[in-house]
CSV table of C-alpha atoms and ligand atoms in Angstrom, one decimal:
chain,number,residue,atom,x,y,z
A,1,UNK,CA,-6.0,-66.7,-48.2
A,2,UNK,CA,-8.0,-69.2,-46.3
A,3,UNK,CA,-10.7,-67.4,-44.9
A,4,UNK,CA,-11.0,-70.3,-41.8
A,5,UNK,CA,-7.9,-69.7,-40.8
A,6,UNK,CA,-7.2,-66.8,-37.9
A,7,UNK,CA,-5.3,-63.8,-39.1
A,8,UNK,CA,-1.4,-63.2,-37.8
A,9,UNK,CA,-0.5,-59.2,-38.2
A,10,UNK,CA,3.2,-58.7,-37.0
A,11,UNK,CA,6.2,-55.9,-38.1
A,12,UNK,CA,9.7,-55.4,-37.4
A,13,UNK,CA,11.7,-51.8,-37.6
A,14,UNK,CA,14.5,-51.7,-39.8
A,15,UNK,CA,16.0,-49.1,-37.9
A,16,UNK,CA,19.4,-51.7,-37.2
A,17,UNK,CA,20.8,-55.0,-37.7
A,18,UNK,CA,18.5,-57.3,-36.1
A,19,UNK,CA,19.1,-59.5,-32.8
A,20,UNK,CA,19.0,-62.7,-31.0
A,21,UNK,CA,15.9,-61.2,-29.3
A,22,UNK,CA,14.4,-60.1,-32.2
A,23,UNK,CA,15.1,-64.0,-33.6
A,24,UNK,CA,13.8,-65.8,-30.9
A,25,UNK,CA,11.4,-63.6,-29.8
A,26,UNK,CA,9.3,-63.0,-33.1
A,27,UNK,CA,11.0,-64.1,-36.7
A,28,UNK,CA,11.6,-67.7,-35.3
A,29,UNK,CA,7.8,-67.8,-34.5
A,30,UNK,CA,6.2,-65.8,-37.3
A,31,UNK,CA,7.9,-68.9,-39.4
A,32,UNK,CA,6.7,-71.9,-36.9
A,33,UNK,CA,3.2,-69.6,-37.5
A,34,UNK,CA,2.7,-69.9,-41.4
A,35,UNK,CA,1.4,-73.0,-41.9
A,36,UNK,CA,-1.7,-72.6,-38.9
A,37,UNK,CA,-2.3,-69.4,-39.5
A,38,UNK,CA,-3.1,-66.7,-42.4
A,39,UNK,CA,0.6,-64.7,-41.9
A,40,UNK,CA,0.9,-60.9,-42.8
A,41,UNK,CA,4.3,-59.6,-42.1
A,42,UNK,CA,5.8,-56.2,-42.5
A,43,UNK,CA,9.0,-54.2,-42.8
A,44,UNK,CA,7.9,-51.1,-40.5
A,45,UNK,CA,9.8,-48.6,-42.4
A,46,UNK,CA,7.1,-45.5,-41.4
A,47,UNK,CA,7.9,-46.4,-38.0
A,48,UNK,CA,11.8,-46.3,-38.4
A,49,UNK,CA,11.8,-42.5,-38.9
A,50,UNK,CA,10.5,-41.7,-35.4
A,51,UNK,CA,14.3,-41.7,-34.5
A,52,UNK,CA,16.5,-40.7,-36.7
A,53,UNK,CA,17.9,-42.7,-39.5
A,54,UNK,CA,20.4,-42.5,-42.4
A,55,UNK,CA,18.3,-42.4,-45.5
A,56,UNK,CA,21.0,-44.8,-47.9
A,57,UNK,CA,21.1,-47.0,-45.2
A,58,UNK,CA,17.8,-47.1,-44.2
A,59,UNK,CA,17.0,-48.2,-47.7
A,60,UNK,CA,19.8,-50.7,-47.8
A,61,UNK,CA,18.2,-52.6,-44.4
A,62,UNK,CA,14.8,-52.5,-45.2
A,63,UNK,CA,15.8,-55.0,-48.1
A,64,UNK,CA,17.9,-56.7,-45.5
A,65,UNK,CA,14.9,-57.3,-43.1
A,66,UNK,CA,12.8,-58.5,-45.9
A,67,UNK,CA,15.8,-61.1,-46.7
A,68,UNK,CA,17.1,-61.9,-43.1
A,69,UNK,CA,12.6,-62.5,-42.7
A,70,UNK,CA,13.1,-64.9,-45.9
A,71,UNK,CA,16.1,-66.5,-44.1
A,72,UNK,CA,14.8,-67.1,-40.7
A,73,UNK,CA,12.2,-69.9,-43.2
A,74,UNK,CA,9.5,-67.3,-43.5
A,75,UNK,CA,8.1,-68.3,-47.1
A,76,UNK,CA,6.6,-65.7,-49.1
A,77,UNK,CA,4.7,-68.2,-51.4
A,78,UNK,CA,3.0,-68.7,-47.7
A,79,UNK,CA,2.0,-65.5,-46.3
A,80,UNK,CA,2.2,-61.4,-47.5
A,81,UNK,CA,5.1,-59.7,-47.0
A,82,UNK,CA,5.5,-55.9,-47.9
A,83,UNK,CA,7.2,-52.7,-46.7
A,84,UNK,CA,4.5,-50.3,-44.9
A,85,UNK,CA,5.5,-47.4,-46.5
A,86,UNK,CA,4.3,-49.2,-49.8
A,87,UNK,CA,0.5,-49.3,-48.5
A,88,UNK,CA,-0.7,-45.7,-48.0
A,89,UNK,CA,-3.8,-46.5,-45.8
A,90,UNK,CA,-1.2,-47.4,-43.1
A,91,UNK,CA,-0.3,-43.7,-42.6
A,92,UNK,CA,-4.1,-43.2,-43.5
A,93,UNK,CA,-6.0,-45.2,-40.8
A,94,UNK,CA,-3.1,-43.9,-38.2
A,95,UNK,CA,-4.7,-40.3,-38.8
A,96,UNK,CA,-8.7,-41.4,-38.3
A,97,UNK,CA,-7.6,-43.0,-35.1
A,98,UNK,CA,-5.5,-40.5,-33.8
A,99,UNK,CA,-8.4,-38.9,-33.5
A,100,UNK,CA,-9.8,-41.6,-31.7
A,101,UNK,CA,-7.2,-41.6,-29.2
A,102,UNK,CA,-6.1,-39.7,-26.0
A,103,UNK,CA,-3.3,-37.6,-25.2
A,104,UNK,CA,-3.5,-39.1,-21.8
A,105,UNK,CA,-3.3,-42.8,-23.2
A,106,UNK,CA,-0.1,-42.1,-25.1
A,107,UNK,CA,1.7,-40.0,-22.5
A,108,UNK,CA,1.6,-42.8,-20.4
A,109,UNK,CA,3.4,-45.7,-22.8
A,110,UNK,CA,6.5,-46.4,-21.0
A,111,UNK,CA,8.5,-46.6,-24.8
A,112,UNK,CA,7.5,-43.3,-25.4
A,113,UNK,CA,9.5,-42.3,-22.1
A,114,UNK,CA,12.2,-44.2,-22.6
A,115,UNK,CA,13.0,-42.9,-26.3
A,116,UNK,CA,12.4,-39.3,-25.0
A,117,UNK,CA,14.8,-40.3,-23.3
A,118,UNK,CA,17.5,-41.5,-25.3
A,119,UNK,CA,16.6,-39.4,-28.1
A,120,UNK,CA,16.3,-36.1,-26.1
A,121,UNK,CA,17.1,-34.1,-28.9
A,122,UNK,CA,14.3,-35.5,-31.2
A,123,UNK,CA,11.0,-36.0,-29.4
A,124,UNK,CA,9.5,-35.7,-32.4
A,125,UNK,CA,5.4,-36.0,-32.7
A,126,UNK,CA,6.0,-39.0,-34.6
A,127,UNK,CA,7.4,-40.9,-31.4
A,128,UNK,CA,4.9,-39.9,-29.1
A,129,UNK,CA,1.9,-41.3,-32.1
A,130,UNK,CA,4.1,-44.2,-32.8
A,131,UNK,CA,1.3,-46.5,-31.1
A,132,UNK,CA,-0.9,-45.3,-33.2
A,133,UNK,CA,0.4,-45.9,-36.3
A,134,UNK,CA,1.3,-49.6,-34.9
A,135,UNK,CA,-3.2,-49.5,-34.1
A,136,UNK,CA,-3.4,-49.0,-37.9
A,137,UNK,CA,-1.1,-51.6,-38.7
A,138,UNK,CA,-2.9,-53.7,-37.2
A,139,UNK,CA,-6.4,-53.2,-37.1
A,140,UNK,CA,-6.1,-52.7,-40.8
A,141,UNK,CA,-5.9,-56.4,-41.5
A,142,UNK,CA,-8.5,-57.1,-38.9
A,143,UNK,CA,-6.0,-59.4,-37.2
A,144,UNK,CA,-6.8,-62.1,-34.4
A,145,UNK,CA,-3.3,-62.8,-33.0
A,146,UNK,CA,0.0,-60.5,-33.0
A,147,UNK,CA,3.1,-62.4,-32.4
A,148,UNK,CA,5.7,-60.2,-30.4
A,149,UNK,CA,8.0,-59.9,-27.7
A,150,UNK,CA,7.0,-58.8,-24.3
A,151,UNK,CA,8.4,-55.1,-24.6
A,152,UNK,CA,5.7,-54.5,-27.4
A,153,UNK,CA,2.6,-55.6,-24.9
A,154,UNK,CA,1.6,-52.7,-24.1
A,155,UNK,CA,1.1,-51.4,-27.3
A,156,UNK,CA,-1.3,-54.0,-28.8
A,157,UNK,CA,-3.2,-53.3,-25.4
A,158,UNK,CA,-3.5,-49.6,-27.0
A,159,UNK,CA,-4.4,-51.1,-30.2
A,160,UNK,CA,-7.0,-53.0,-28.6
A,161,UNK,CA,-8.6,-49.8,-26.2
A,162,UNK,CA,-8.6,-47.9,-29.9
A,163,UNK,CA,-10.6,-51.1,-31.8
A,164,UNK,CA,-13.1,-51.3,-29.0
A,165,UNK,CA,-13.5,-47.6,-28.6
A,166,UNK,CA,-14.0,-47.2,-32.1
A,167,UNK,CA,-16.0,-49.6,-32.4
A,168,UNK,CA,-18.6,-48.3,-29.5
A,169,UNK,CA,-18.7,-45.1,-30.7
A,170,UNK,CA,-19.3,-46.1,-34.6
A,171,UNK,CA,-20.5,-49.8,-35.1
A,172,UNK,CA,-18.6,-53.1,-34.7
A,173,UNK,CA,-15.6,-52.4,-37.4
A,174,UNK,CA,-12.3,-54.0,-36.5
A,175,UNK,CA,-11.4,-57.3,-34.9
A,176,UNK,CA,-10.3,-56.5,-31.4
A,177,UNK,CA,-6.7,-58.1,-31.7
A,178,UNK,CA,-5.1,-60.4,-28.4
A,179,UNK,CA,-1.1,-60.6,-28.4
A,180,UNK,CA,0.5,-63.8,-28.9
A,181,UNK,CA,3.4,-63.7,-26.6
A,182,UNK,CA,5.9,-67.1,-25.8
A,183,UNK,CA,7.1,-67.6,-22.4
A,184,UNK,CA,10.8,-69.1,-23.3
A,185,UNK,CA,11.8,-66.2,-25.8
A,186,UNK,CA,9.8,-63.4,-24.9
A,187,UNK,CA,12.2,-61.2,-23.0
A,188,UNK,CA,15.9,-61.7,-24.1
A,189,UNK,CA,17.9,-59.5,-22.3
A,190,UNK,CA,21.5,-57.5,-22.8
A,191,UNK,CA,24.6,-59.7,-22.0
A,192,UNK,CA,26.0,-56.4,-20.9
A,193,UNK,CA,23.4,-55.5,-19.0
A,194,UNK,CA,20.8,-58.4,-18.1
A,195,UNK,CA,18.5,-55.8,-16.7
A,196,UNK,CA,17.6,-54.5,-20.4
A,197,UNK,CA,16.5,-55.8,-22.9
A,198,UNK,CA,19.1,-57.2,-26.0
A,199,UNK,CA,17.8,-54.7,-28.4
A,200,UNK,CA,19.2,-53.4,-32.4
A,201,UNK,CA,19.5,-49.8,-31.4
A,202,UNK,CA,22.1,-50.5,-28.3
A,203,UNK,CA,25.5,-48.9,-29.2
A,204,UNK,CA,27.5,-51.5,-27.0
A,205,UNK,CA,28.0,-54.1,-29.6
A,206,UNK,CA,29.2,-56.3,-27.1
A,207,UNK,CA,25.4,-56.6,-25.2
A,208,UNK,CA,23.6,-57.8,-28.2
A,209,UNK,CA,24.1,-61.2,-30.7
A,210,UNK,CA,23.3,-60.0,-34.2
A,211,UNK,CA,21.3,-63.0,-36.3
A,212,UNK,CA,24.2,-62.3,-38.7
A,213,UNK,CA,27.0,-62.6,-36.7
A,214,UNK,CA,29.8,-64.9,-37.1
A,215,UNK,CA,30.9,-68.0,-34.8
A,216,UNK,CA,33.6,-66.6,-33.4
A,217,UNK,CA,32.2,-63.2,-32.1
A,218,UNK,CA,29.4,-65.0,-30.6
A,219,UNK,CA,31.7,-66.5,-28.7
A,220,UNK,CA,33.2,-63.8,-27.5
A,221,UNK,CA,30.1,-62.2,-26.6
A,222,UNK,CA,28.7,-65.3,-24.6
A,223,UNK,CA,32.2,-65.3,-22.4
A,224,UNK,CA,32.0,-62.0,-21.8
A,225,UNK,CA,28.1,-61.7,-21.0
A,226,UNK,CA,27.8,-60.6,-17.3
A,227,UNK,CA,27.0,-62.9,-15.1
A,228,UNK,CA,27.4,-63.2,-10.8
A,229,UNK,CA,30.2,-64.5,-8.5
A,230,UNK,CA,27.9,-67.6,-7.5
A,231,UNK,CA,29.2,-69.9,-10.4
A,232,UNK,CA,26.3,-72.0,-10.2
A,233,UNK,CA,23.7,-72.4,-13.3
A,234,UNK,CA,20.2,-72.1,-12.0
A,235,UNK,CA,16.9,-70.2,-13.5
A,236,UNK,CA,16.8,-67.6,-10.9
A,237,UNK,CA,15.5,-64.3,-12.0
A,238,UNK,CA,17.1,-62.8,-9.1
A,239,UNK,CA,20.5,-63.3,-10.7
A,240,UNK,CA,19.4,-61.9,-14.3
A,241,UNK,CA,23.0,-62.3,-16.0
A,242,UNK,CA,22.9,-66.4,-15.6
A,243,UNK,CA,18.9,-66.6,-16.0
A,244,UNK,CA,19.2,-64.6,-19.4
A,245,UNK,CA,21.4,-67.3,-20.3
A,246,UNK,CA,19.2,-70.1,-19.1
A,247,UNK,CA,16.8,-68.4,-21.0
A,248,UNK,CA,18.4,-68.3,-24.5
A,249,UNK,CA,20.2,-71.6,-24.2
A,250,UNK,CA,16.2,-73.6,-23.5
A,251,UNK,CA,14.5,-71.1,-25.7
A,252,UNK,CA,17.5,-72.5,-28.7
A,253,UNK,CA,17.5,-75.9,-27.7
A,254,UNK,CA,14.2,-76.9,-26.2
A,255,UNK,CA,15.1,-78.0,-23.0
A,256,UNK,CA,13.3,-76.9,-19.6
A,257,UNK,CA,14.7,-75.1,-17.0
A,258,UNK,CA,15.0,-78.1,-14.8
A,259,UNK,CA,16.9,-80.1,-17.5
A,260,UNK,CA,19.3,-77.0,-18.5
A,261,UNK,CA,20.3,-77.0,-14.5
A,262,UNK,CA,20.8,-80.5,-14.2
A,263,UNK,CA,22.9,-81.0,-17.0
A,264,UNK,CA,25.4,-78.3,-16.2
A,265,UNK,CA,25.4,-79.4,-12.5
A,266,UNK,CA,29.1,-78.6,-11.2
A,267,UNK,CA,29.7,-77.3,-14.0
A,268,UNK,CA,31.5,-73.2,-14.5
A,269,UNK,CA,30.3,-70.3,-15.9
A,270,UNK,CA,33.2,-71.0,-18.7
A,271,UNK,CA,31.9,-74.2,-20.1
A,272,UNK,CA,28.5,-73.0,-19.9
A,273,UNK,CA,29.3,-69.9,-21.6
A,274,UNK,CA,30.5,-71.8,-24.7
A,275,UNK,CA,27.8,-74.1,-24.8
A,276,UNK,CA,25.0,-71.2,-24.8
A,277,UNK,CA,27.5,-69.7,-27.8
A,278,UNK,CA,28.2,-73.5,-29.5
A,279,UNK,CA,24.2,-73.6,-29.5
A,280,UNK,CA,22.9,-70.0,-31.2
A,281,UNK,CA,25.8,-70.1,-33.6
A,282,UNK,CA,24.9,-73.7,-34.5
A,283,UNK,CA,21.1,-72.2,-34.8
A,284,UNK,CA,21.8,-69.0,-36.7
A,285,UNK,CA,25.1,-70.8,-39.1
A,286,UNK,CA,22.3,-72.1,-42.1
A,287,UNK,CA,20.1,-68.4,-41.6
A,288,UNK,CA,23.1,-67.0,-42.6
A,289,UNK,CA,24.0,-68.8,-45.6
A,290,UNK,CA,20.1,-68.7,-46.8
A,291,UNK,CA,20.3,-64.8,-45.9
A,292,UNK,CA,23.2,-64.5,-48.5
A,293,UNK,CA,21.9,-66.3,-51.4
A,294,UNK,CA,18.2,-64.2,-50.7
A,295,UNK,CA,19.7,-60.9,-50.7
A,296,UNK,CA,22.0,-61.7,-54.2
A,297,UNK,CA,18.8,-61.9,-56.2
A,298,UNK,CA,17.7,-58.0,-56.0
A,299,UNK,CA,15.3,-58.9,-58.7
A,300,UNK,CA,13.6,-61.8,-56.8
A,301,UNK,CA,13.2,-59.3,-53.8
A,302,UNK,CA,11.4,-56.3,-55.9
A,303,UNK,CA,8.9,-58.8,-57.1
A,304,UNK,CA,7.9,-60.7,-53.3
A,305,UNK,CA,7.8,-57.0,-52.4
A,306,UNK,CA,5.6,-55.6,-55.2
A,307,UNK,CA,3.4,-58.3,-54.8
A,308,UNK,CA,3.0,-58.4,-51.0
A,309,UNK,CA,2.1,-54.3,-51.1
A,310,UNK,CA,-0.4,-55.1,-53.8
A,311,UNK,CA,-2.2,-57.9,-51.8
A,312,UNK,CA,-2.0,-55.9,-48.4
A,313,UNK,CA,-3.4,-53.2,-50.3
A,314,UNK,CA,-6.0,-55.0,-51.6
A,315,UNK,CA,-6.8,-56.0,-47.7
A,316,UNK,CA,-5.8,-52.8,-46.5
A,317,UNK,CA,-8.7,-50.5,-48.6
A,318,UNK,CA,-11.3,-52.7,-47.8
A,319,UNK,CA,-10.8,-51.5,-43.9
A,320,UNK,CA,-9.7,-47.6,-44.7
A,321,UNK,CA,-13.1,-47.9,-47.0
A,322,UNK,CA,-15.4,-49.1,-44.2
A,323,UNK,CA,-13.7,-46.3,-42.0
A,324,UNK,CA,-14.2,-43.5,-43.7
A,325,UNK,CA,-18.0,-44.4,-44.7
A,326,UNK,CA,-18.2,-44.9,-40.6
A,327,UNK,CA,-16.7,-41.6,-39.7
A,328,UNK,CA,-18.7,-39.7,-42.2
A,329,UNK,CA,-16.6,-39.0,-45.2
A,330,UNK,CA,-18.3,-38.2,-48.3
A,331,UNK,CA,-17.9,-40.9,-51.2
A,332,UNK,CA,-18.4,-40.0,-54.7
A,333,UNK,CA,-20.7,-42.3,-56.5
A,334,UNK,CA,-19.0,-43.5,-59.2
A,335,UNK,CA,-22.5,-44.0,-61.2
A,336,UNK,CA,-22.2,-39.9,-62.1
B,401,TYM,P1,11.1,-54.1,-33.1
B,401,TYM,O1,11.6,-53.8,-34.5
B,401,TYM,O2,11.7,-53.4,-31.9
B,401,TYM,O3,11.2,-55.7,-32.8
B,401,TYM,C1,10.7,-56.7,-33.6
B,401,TYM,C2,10.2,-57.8,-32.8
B,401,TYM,O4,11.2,-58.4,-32.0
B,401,TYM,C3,10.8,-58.5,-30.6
B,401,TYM,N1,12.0,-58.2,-29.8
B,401,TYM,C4,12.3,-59.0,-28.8
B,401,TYM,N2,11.8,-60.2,-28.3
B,401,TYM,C5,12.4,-60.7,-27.2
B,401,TYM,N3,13.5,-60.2,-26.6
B,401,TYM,C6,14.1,-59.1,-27.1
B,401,TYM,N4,15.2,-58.6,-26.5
B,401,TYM,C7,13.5,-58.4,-28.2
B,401,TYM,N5,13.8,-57.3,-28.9
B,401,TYM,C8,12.8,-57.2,-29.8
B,401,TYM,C9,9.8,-57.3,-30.5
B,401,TYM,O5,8.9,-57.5,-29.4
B,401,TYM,C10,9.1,-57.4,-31.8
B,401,TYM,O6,8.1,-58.4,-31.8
B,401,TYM,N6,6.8,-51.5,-32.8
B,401,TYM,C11,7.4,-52.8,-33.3
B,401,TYM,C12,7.3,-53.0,-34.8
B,401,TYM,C13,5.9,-52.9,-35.2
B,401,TYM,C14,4.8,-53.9,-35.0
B,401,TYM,C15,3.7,-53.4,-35.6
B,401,TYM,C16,4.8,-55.1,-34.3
B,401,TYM,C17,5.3,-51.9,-36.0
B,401,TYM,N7,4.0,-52.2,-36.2
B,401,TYM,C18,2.4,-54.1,-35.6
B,401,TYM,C19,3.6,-55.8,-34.2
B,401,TYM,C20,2.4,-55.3,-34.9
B,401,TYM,C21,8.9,-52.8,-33.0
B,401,TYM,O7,9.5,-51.7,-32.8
B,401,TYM,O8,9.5,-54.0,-33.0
């Protein structure tokens, strides 16, 4: 690890098959990332169980998320990947700042709402601490920048209150982190529902592109994706359906908003439809062939993994260490 470089913390749940959103708005990045910067990436397993999950599958897509990561041209000979259940100071740090955080603060955090929500049968403890465990994550690798999409803001804010409150009340121990969000591909939204967001858990299949979808169901989706009865292509956010699709189709190919509007001037929903659909499947086709030849080689997969947890470890400790000698735990001196 070069030690001038600035330090890149960022995780994804493997709670379902991952998105468009989830591809533009942080693998396609933590990839364009790895060269510049010093690139820790995770497979937020812990985090998966605050909702409730099938335990063979589960296992089964936290490999797949480690693959689909390798896919989307995130190199593992470049930065540390691991699972976070495979680093116990994860689940460690998350109790020290608990501790260090308010009731108040975490009844406020608008996913915690939602999920209560949508889960009202399971508002488990471990969904209303979720951000908490996310703080550990990381402030554990003392990390400058956290790559994301918009929906996860607020929770690095969190993260930042709990470093600098820590830090006042103890001494200077973590880097207070800043989020490291892009305008084009921070918020892609449902083509069901352009009000939401496109997101893994959404039981319409219909209002969310999987990475791993094929050609001809997306499409489908993109000619079905709600739109207006205006039949004109502009970036308006006042007409969500057809700026979503603005959106995606610059955030895929590049162009500005300007451009995207002047090239499909007089031109139909239909056409424009297909071309938004010609364009991700054009963009996803090679992840998807890389994704299958990753996820034949089990073997290959067990050793990236067992070497990322050891090197995150190896990070990890160093923090939990200076933690608990802050907060007043006693260490045994290994000289007796
Ligand atoms: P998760 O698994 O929901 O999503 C992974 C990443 O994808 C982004 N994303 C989107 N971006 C744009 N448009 C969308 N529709 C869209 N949907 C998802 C998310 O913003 C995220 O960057 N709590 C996190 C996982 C996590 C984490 C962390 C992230 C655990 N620990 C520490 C950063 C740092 C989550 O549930 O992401």
């Amino acid at each position: 690890m070069d030690e001038a470089k600035k330090r890149i913390f960022s995780a994804a749940q493997p709670s379902g098959n991952l998105t468009l959103g989830n591809y533009l708005g942080a693998l396609k990045n933590w990839a364009d990332l790895q060269d510049d910067f010093d690139c820790i990436y995770c497979v937020a397993d812990l985090h998966a169980i605050t909702v409730r999950q099938d335990s063979a599958e589960l296992r089964r897509r936290t490999l797949e998320t480690l693959a689909l990561y390798m896919a989307c041209g995130i190199d593992p000979e470049k930065v540390i990947f691991f699972v976070q259940s495979h680093v116990p100071a994860h689940a460690e740090l998350a109790w020290v700042l608990g501790c260090n955080t308010m009731f108040g603060e975490m009844s406020r955090m608008t996913q915690f709402k939602d999920k209560s929500r949508s889960h009202a049968d399971n508002v488990n403890v471990g969904l209303f601490t979720y951000p908490v465990l996310m703080a550990a994550d990381i402030l554990l690798y003392q990390t400058d920048l956290v790559p994301v999409g918009a929906d996860q803001k607020q929770h690095i804010e969190i993260a930042r209150d709990i470093a600098v409150r820590f830090n006042n009340n103890y001494s200077p121990t973590f880097v207070v982190p800043e989020p490291y969000i892009l305008k084009s591909s921070a918020r892609i939204m449902s083509l069901a529902e352009p009000e939401r967001k496109m997101s893994k858990s959404d039981p319409n299949k219909n209002a969310s592109v999987y990475i791993l979808d094929g050609k001809d169901d997306i499409i489908k989706k993109f000619r079905r994706a709600v739109t207006d009865s205006e039949a004109c292509v502009a970036a308006d956010p006042a007409r969500p359906g057809v700026y979503n699709l603005v959106n995606i189709y610059g955030a895929v190919t590049g162009k500005s908003e300007r451009e995207i509007e002047e090239s499909f001037k007089g031109v139909g929903y239909g056409a424009f439809k297909d071309a938004v659909g010609e364009a991700v499947a054009d963009l996803l086709a090679p992840v998807q062939t890389r994704y299958k030849d990753i996820l034949a080689d089990r073997a290959a997969l067990d050793r990236i993994l067992a070497e990322g947890a050891e090197k995150a470890a190896y990070i990890a400790r160093k923090t939990l260490s200076k933690v608990y000698r802050k907060v007043g735990f006693y260490q045994i001196d290994k000289k007796h």
